[in-house]
């Protein structure tokens, strides 16, 4: 299989390098201080190169095994047949069972999303601005974007932000910053949290409608 071949190559790289270094160090030929220094430099270079090879191939091995496990899990279930759905007014099909990333670390979020997928749950409610977003971004490097139904929300503006224009710009800045970090060009549903100021909320909602028209989200809602 694929994994043993990689492991075999890793061990062969290491063994050949080690044998070569030992041969150089234990050579019985006449040496000089200059020759000794050259041998030490050469051996050190070989070790560094081998270390880099091991690190790169080890990462590649881990990535391919993890990706294969995700694909195998997905084949076991059909998302469309196992989860009930709603149809939103703009014909977006919304899976009504979701997993939420609230308060999870990046590694916990990644594990949770992968487990959810294995259970047929692809609706992921992700919080922006931190480890939860990063965990989902890691999963999206392993699977196609279309395999996740992403729901996220715009946080409440600071309590001292009463200027509607500033609040509207906060939404634009959030999306411009967070979408690339999440690794997407569009989410499936973008929600707006409430605000004590109607003017602020209306200004932010107007920006959400702009984002919908621009294809940055497929549907809108409040939270």
PDB file of C-alpha atoms in Angstrom:
ATOM      1  CA  UNK A   1       0.000   0.000   0.000  1.00  0.00           C
ATOM      2  CA  UNK A   2       0.951   3.666  -0.164  1.00  0.00           C
ATOM      3  CA  UNK A   3       2.028   4.090   3.486  1.00  0.00           C
ATOM      4  CA  UNK A   4       4.601   1.223   3.681  1.00  0.00           C
ATOM      5  CA  UNK A   5       6.279   2.489   0.510  1.00  0.00           C
ATOM      6  CA  UNK A   6       6.734   5.924   2.065  1.00  0.00           C
ATOM      7  CA  UNK A   7       8.006   4.476   5.340  1.00  0.00           C
ATOM      8  CA  UNK A   8      10.450   2.225   3.483  1.00  0.00           C
ATOM      9  CA  UNK A   9      11.850   5.187   1.574  1.00  0.00           C
ATOM     10  CA  UNK A  10      12.230   7.160   4.810  1.00  0.00           C
ATOM     11  CA  UNK A  11      14.212   4.356   6.438  1.00  0.00           C
ATOM     12  CA  UNK A  12      16.363   3.836   3.338  1.00  0.00           C
ATOM     13  CA  UNK A  13      17.234   7.542   3.194  1.00  0.00           C
ATOM     14  CA  UNK A  14      18.229   7.480   6.846  1.00  0.00           C
ATOM     15  CA  UNK A  15      20.217   4.205   6.668  1.00  0.00           C
ATOM     16  CA  UNK A  16      22.218   5.150   3.578  1.00  0.00           C
ATOM     17  CA  UNK A  17      23.060   8.538   5.060  1.00  0.00           C
ATOM     18  CA  UNK A  18      24.074   7.048   8.395  1.00  0.00           C
ATOM     19  CA  UNK A  19      26.292   4.420   6.737  1.00  0.00           C
ATOM     20  CA  UNK A  20      27.994   7.076   4.618  1.00  0.00           C
ATOM     21  CA  UNK A  21      28.631   9.342   7.613  1.00  0.00           C
ATOM     22  CA  UNK A  22      30.064   6.484   9.709  1.00  0.00           C
ATOM     23  CA  UNK A  23      32.315   5.451   6.829  1.00  0.00           C
ATOM     24  CA  UNK A  24      33.699   8.982   6.571  1.00  0.00           C
ATOM     25  CA  UNK A  25      34.220   9.426  10.293  1.00  0.00           C
ATOM     26  CA  UNK A  26      35.804   5.996  10.801  1.00  0.00           C
ATOM     27  CA  UNK A  27      38.020   6.173   7.718  1.00  0.00           C
ATOM     28  CA  UNK A  28      41.558   4.928   8.409  1.00  0.00           C
ATOM     29  CA  UNK A  29      43.131   7.051   5.695  1.00  0.00           C
ATOM     30  CA  UNK A  30      45.616   9.771   6.621  1.00  0.00           C
ATOM     31  CA  UNK A  31      43.834  12.843   7.905  1.00  0.00           C
ATOM     32  CA  UNK A  32      44.710  16.441   8.581  1.00  0.00           C
ATOM     33  CA  UNK A  33      42.882  19.038  10.671  1.00  0.00           C
ATOM     34  CA  UNK A  34      41.551  20.552   7.451  1.00  0.00           C
ATOM     35  CA  UNK A  35      40.300  17.175   6.232  1.00  0.00           C
ATOM     36  CA  UNK A  36      38.655  16.486   9.600  1.00  0.00           C
ATOM     37  CA  UNK A  37      36.824  19.818   9.487  1.00  0.00           C
ATOM     38  CA  UNK A  38      35.675  19.122   5.932  1.00  0.00           C
ATOM     39  CA  UNK A  39      34.354  15.711   6.954  1.00  0.00           C
ATOM     40  CA  UNK A  40      32.490  17.174   9.912  1.00  0.00           C
ATOM     41  CA  UNK A  41      30.932  19.843   7.687  1.00  0.00           C
ATOM     42  CA  UNK A  42      29.982  17.226   5.092  1.00  0.00           C
ATOM     43  CA  UNK A  43      28.411  14.911   7.673  1.00  0.00           C
ATOM     44  CA  UNK A  44      26.513  17.799   9.238  1.00  0.00           C
ATOM     45  CA  UNK A  45      25.174  18.806   5.818  1.00  0.00           C
ATOM     46  CA  UNK A  46      24.040  15.245   5.124  1.00  0.00           C
ATOM     47  CA  UNK A  47      22.206  15.053   8.459  1.00  0.00           C
ATOM     48  CA  UNK A  48      20.450  18.380   7.807  1.00  0.00           C
ATOM     49  CA  UNK A  49      19.382  17.288   4.312  1.00  0.00           C
ATOM     50  CA  UNK A  50      18.106  13.939   5.613  1.00  0.00           C
ATOM     51  CA  UNK A  51      16.197  15.678   8.387  1.00  0.00           C
ATOM     52  CA  UNK A  52      14.483  17.930   5.827  1.00  0.00           C
ATOM     53  CA  UNK A  53      13.604  14.914   3.660  1.00  0.00           C
ATOM     54  CA  UNK A  54      12.144  13.072   6.630  1.00  0.00           C
ATOM     55  CA  UNK A  55      10.102  16.099   7.714  1.00  0.00           C
ATOM     56  CA  UNK A  56       8.698  16.751   4.230  1.00  0.00           C
ATOM     57  CA  UNK A  57       7.852  13.133   3.496  1.00  0.00           C
ATOM     58  CA  UNK A  58       6.468  12.599   6.972  1.00  0.00           C
ATOM     59  CA  UNK A  59       4.090  15.534   6.505  1.00  0.00           C
ATOM     60  CA  UNK A  60       3.100  14.268   3.069  1.00  0.00           C
ATOM     61  CA  UNK A  61       2.454  10.814   4.523  1.00  0.00           C
ATOM     62  CA  UNK A  62       0.244  12.244   7.292  1.00  0.00           C
ATOM     63  CA  UNK A  63      -1.703  14.439   4.840  1.00  0.00           C
ATOM     64  CA  UNK A  64      -2.459  11.621   2.395  1.00  0.00           C
ATOM     65  CA  UNK A  65      -3.470   9.167   5.121  1.00  0.00           C
ATOM     66  CA  UNK A  66      -5.764  11.741   6.746  1.00  0.00           C
ATOM     67  CA  UNK A  67      -7.306  12.704   3.412  1.00  0.00           C
ATOM     68  CA  UNK A  68      -7.901   9.063   2.550  1.00  0.00           C
ATOM     69  CA  UNK A  69      -9.587   8.452   5.919  1.00  0.00           C
ATOM     70  CA  UNK A  70     -11.898  11.434   5.333  1.00  0.00           C
ATOM     71  CA  UNK A  71     -12.852  10.144   1.883  1.00  0.00           C
ATOM     72  CA  UNK A  72     -13.489   6.649   3.269  1.00  0.00           C
ATOM     73  CA  UNK A  73     -15.750   8.036   6.003  1.00  0.00           C
ATOM     74  CA  UNK A  74     -17.726  10.105   3.504  1.00  0.00           C
ATOM     75  CA  UNK A  75     -18.390   7.070   1.325  1.00  0.00           C
ATOM     76  CA  UNK A  76     -20.142   5.316   4.187  1.00  0.00           C
ATOM     77  CA  UNK A  77     -23.067   7.775   4.323  1.00  0.00           C
ATOM     78  CA  UNK A  78     -25.179   9.884   2.019  1.00  0.00           C
ATOM     79  CA  UNK A  79     -25.694  13.409   3.339  1.00  0.00           C
ATOM     80  CA  UNK A  80     -28.824  14.069   1.273  1.00  0.00           C
ATOM     81  CA  UNK A  81     -30.730  10.982   2.425  1.00  0.00           C
ATOM     82  CA  UNK A  82     -29.900  11.015   6.130  1.00  0.00           C
ATOM     83  CA  UNK A  83     -30.491  14.625   7.237  1.00  0.00           C
ATOM     84  CA  UNK A  84     -33.868  16.420   6.949  1.00  0.00           C
ATOM     85  CA  UNK A  85     -33.746  19.800   5.219  1.00  0.00           C
ATOM     86  CA  UNK A  86     -35.573  23.088   4.897  1.00  0.00           C
ATOM     87  CA  UNK A  87     -35.804  25.042   1.664  1.00  0.00           C
ATOM     88  CA  UNK A  88     -35.059  28.725   2.243  1.00  0.00           C
ATOM     89  CA  UNK A  89     -36.918  31.454   0.292  1.00  0.00           C
ATOM     90  CA  UNK A  90     -34.070  31.731  -2.234  1.00  0.00           C
ATOM     91  CA  UNK A  91     -34.118  27.946  -2.844  1.00  0.00           C
ATOM     92  CA  UNK A  92     -31.098  27.168  -0.675  1.00  0.00           C
ATOM     93  CA  UNK A  93     -31.439  23.705   0.866  1.00  0.00           C
ATOM     94  CA  UNK A  94     -30.687  23.986   4.577  1.00  0.00           C
ATOM     95  CA  UNK A  95     -29.787  20.802   6.556  1.00  0.00           C
ATOM     96  CA  UNK A  96     -31.616  21.197   9.872  1.00  0.00           C
ATOM     97  CA  UNK A  97     -29.107  19.223  11.971  1.00  0.00           C
ATOM     98  CA  UNK A  98     -25.849  21.101  12.529  1.00  0.00           C
ATOM     99  CA  UNK A  99     -22.643  20.951  14.544  1.00  0.00           C
ATOM    100  CA  UNK A 100     -21.442  24.090  16.321  1.00  0.00           C
ATOM    101  CA  UNK A 101     -17.788  24.974  16.896  1.00  0.00           C
ATOM    102  CA  UNK A 102     -18.413  27.170  19.959  1.00  0.00           C
ATOM    103  CA  UNK A 103     -15.459  27.378  22.389  1.00  0.00           C
ATOM    104  CA  UNK A 104     -13.404  24.654  20.693  1.00  0.00           C
ATOM    105  CA  UNK A 105      -9.702  24.784  19.946  1.00  0.00           C
ATOM    106  CA  UNK A 106      -8.507  24.420  16.354  1.00  0.00           C
ATOM    107  CA  UNK A 107      -7.664  20.739  16.820  1.00  0.00           C
ATOM    108  CA  UNK A 108     -10.974  20.063  18.592  1.00  0.00           C
ATOM    109  CA  UNK A 109     -12.882  21.866  15.835  1.00  0.00           C
ATOM    110  CA  UNK A 110     -11.122  19.870  13.144  1.00  0.00           C
ATOM    111  CA  UNK A 111     -11.858  16.580  14.938  1.00  0.00           C
ATOM    112  CA  UNK A 112     -15.480  17.593  15.522  1.00  0.00           C
ATOM    113  CA  UNK A 113     -16.064  18.518  11.869  1.00  0.00           C
ATOM    114  CA  UNK A 114     -14.499  15.290  10.611  1.00  0.00           C
ATOM    115  CA  UNK A 115     -16.583  13.275  13.066  1.00  0.00           C
ATOM    116  CA  UNK A 116     -19.715  15.162  11.990  1.00  0.00           C
ATOM    117  CA  UNK A 117     -19.013  14.330   8.354  1.00  0.00           C
ATOM    118  CA  UNK A 118     -18.586  10.666   9.226  1.00  0.00           C
ATOM    119  CA  UNK A 119     -22.064  10.791  10.793  1.00  0.00           C
ATOM    120  CA  UNK A 120     -23.609  12.470   7.772  1.00  0.00           C
ATOM    121  CA  UNK A 121     -23.760  15.976   9.279  1.00  0.00           C
ATOM    122  CA  UNK A 122     -22.323  18.597   6.937  1.00  0.00           C
ATOM    123  CA  UNK A 123     -23.983  21.739   8.360  1.00  0.00           C
ATOM    124  CA  UNK A 124     -21.204  23.409  10.358  1.00  0.00           C
ATOM    125  CA  UNK A 125     -21.897  26.563  12.390  1.00  0.00           C
ATOM    126  CA  UNK A 126     -18.492  28.222  12.680  1.00  0.00           C
ATOM    127  CA  UNK A 127     -17.518  31.207  14.800  1.00  0.00           C
ATOM    128  CA  UNK A 128     -15.142  33.654  13.153  1.00  0.00           C
ATOM    129  CA  UNK A 129     -12.008  35.286  14.447  1.00  0.00           C
ATOM    130  CA  UNK A 130     -10.037  32.524  16.104  1.00  0.00           C
ATOM    131  CA  UNK A 131      -9.285  28.854  16.682  1.00  0.00           C
ATOM    132  CA  UNK A 132     -12.695  27.606  15.549  1.00  0.00           C
ATOM    133  CA  UNK A 133     -12.296  29.262  12.154  1.00  0.00           C
ATOM    134  CA  UNK A 134      -8.772  27.838  11.876  1.00  0.00           C
ATOM    135  CA  UNK A 135     -10.004  24.307  12.612  1.00  0.00           C
ATOM    136  CA  UNK A 136     -12.607  24.488   9.848  1.00  0.00           C
ATOM    137  CA  UNK A 137      -9.972  25.933   7.502  1.00  0.00           C
ATOM    138  CA  UNK A 138      -7.822  22.861   8.166  1.00  0.00           C
ATOM    139  CA  UNK A 139     -10.685  20.555   7.219  1.00  0.00           C
ATOM    140  CA  UNK A 140     -11.319  22.510   4.013  1.00  0.00           C
ATOM    141  CA  UNK A 141      -7.766  21.711   2.941  1.00  0.00           C
ATOM    142  CA  UNK A 142      -8.715  18.023   2.983  1.00  0.00           C
ATOM    143  CA  UNK A 143     -12.124  18.070   1.297  1.00  0.00           C
ATOM    144  CA  UNK A 144     -13.947  20.005  -1.437  1.00  0.00           C
ATOM    145  CA  UNK A 145     -15.656  23.215  -0.310  1.00  0.00           C
ATOM    146  CA  UNK A 146     -19.014  21.846  -1.461  1.00  0.00           C
ATOM    147  CA  UNK A 147     -18.852  19.079   1.147  1.00  0.00           C
ATOM    148  CA  UNK A 148     -19.544  21.553   3.963  1.00  0.00           C
ATOM    149  CA  UNK A 149     -22.631  23.688   4.475  1.00  0.00           C
ATOM    150  CA  UNK A 150     -21.082  26.653   6.287  1.00  0.00           C
ATOM    151  CA  UNK A 151     -23.091  28.909   8.575  1.00  0.00           C
ATOM    152  CA  UNK A 152     -21.448  31.843  10.343  1.00  0.00           C
ATOM    153  CA  UNK A 153     -22.397  35.157  11.869  1.00  0.00           C
ATOM    154  CA  UNK A 154     -21.301  38.761  12.233  1.00  0.00           C
ATOM    155  CA  UNK A 155     -20.620  39.494  15.899  1.00  0.00           C
ATOM    156  CA  UNK A 156     -22.300  42.336  17.702  1.00  0.00           C
ATOM    157  CA  UNK A 157     -20.494  45.653  17.254  1.00  0.00           C
ATOM    158  CA  UNK A 158     -18.857  47.128  20.372  1.00  0.00           C
ATOM    159  CA  UNK A 159     -21.366  48.768  22.698  1.00  0.00           C
ATOM    160  CA  UNK A 160     -19.794  52.169  22.109  1.00  0.00           C
ATOM    161  CA  UNK A 161     -20.159  51.856  18.303  1.00  0.00           C
ATOM    162  CA  UNK A 162     -23.308  53.852  17.635  1.00  0.00           C
ATOM    163  CA  UNK A 163     -22.360  55.215  14.216  1.00  0.00           C
ATOM    164  CA  UNK A 164     -24.231  53.225  11.515  1.00  0.00           C
ATOM    165  CA  UNK A 165     -21.514  53.895   8.931  1.00  0.00           C
ATOM    166  CA  UNK A 166     -18.800  52.535  11.224  1.00  0.00           C
ATOM    167  CA  UNK A 167     -20.925  49.481  11.991  1.00  0.00           C
ATOM    168  CA  UNK A 168     -21.486  48.857   8.284  1.00  0.00           C
ATOM    169  CA  UNK A 169     -17.762  49.101   7.596  1.00  0.00           C
ATOM    170  CA  UNK A 170     -17.128  46.601  10.395  1.00  0.00           C
ATOM    171  CA  UNK A 171     -19.148  44.024   8.471  1.00  0.00           C
ATOM    172  CA  UNK A 172     -17.201  44.647   5.261  1.00  0.00           C
ATOM    173  CA  UNK A 173     -13.872  44.424   7.087  1.00  0.00           C
ATOM    174  CA  UNK A 174     -14.883  41.235   8.862  1.00  0.00           C
ATOM    175  CA  UNK A 175     -15.786  39.454   5.643  1.00  0.00           C
ATOM    176  CA  UNK A 176     -12.730  40.770   3.767  1.00  0.00           C
ATOM    177  CA  UNK A 177     -10.488  39.475   6.556  1.00  0.00           C
ATOM    178  CA  UNK A 178     -12.182  36.253   7.611  1.00  0.00           C
ATOM    179  CA  UNK A 179     -13.159  34.641   4.307  1.00  0.00           C
ATOM    180  CA  UNK A 180      -9.536  34.241   3.121  1.00  0.00           C
ATOM    181  CA  UNK A 181      -8.490  32.924   6.553  1.00  0.00           C
ATOM    182  CA  UNK A 182     -11.357  30.442   6.455  1.00  0.00           C
ATOM    183  CA  UNK A 183     -10.288  29.481   2.945  1.00  0.00           C
ATOM    184  CA  UNK A 184     -13.567  30.257   1.182  1.00  0.00           C
ATOM    185  CA  UNK A 185     -15.010  32.790  -1.219  1.00  0.00           C
ATOM    186  CA  UNK A 186     -18.559  32.228  -0.008  1.00  0.00           C
ATOM    187  CA  UNK A 187     -20.459  30.849   2.987  1.00  0.00           C
ATOM    188  CA  UNK A 188     -23.868  29.227   2.732  1.00  0.00           C
ATOM    189  CA  UNK A 189     -25.650  31.292   5.388  1.00  0.00           C
ATOM    190  CA  UNK A 190     -24.489  34.573   6.951  1.00  0.00           C
ATOM    191  CA  UNK A 191     -26.276  35.661  10.115  1.00  0.00           C
ATOM    192  CA  UNK A 192     -26.420  39.049  11.817  1.00  0.00           C
ATOM    193  CA  UNK A 193     -26.479  39.296  15.597  1.00  0.00           C
ATOM    194  CA  UNK A 194     -28.809  41.791  17.223  1.00  0.00           C
ATOM    195  CA  UNK A 195     -27.825  45.290  18.292  1.00  0.00           C
ATOM    196  CA  UNK A 196     -29.239  47.758  20.786  1.00  0.00           C
ATOM    197  CA  UNK A 197     -29.414  50.322  17.993  1.00  0.00           C
ATOM    198  CA  UNK A 198     -31.921  49.858  15.182  1.00  0.00           C
ATOM    199  CA  UNK A 199     -29.905  52.232  12.974  1.00  0.00           C
ATOM    200  CA  UNK A 200     -26.753  50.168  13.480  1.00  0.00           C
ATOM    201  CA  UNK A 201     -28.538  46.911  12.717  1.00  0.00           C
ATOM    202  CA  UNK A 202     -30.213  48.300   9.611  1.00  0.00           C
ATOM    203  CA  UNK A 203     -26.871  49.623   8.321  1.00  0.00           C
ATOM    204  CA  UNK A 204     -25.226  46.247   8.863  1.00  0.00           C
ATOM    205  CA  UNK A 205     -28.122  44.386   7.252  1.00  0.00           C
ATOM    206  CA  UNK A 206     -27.775  46.572   4.161  1.00  0.00           C
ATOM    207  CA  UNK A 207     -24.159  45.397   3.862  1.00  0.00           C
ATOM    208  CA  UNK A 208     -25.269  41.774   4.207  1.00  0.00           C
ATOM    209  CA  UNK A 209     -27.598  42.306   1.259  1.00  0.00           C
ATOM    210  CA  UNK A 210     -24.633  43.679  -0.704  1.00  0.00           C
ATOM    211  CA  UNK A 211     -22.632  40.569   0.182  1.00  0.00           C
ATOM    212  CA  UNK A 212     -25.505  38.353  -0.955  1.00  0.00           C
ATOM    213  CA  UNK A 213     -25.592  40.162  -4.308  1.00  0.00           C
ATOM    214  CA  UNK A 214     -21.801  39.799  -4.606  1.00  0.00           C
ATOM    215  CA  UNK A 215     -21.927  36.051  -4.053  1.00  0.00           C
ATOM    216  CA  UNK A 216     -20.156  36.162  -0.682  1.00  0.00           C
ATOM    217  CA  UNK A 217     -23.053  34.241   0.883  1.00  0.00           C
ATOM    218  CA  UNK A 218     -25.976  32.188  -0.430  1.00  0.00           C
ATOM    219  CA  UNK A 219     -28.501  33.203   2.211  1.00  0.00           C
ATOM    220  CA  UNK A 220     -28.994  35.677   5.077  1.00  0.00           C
ATOM    221  CA  UNK A 221     -30.541  35.543   8.526  1.00  0.00           C
ATOM    222  CA  UNK A 222     -30.537  37.011  12.019  1.00  0.00           C
ATOM    223  CA  UNK A 223     -29.225  35.474  15.211  1.00  0.00           C
TER     224      UNK A 223
END
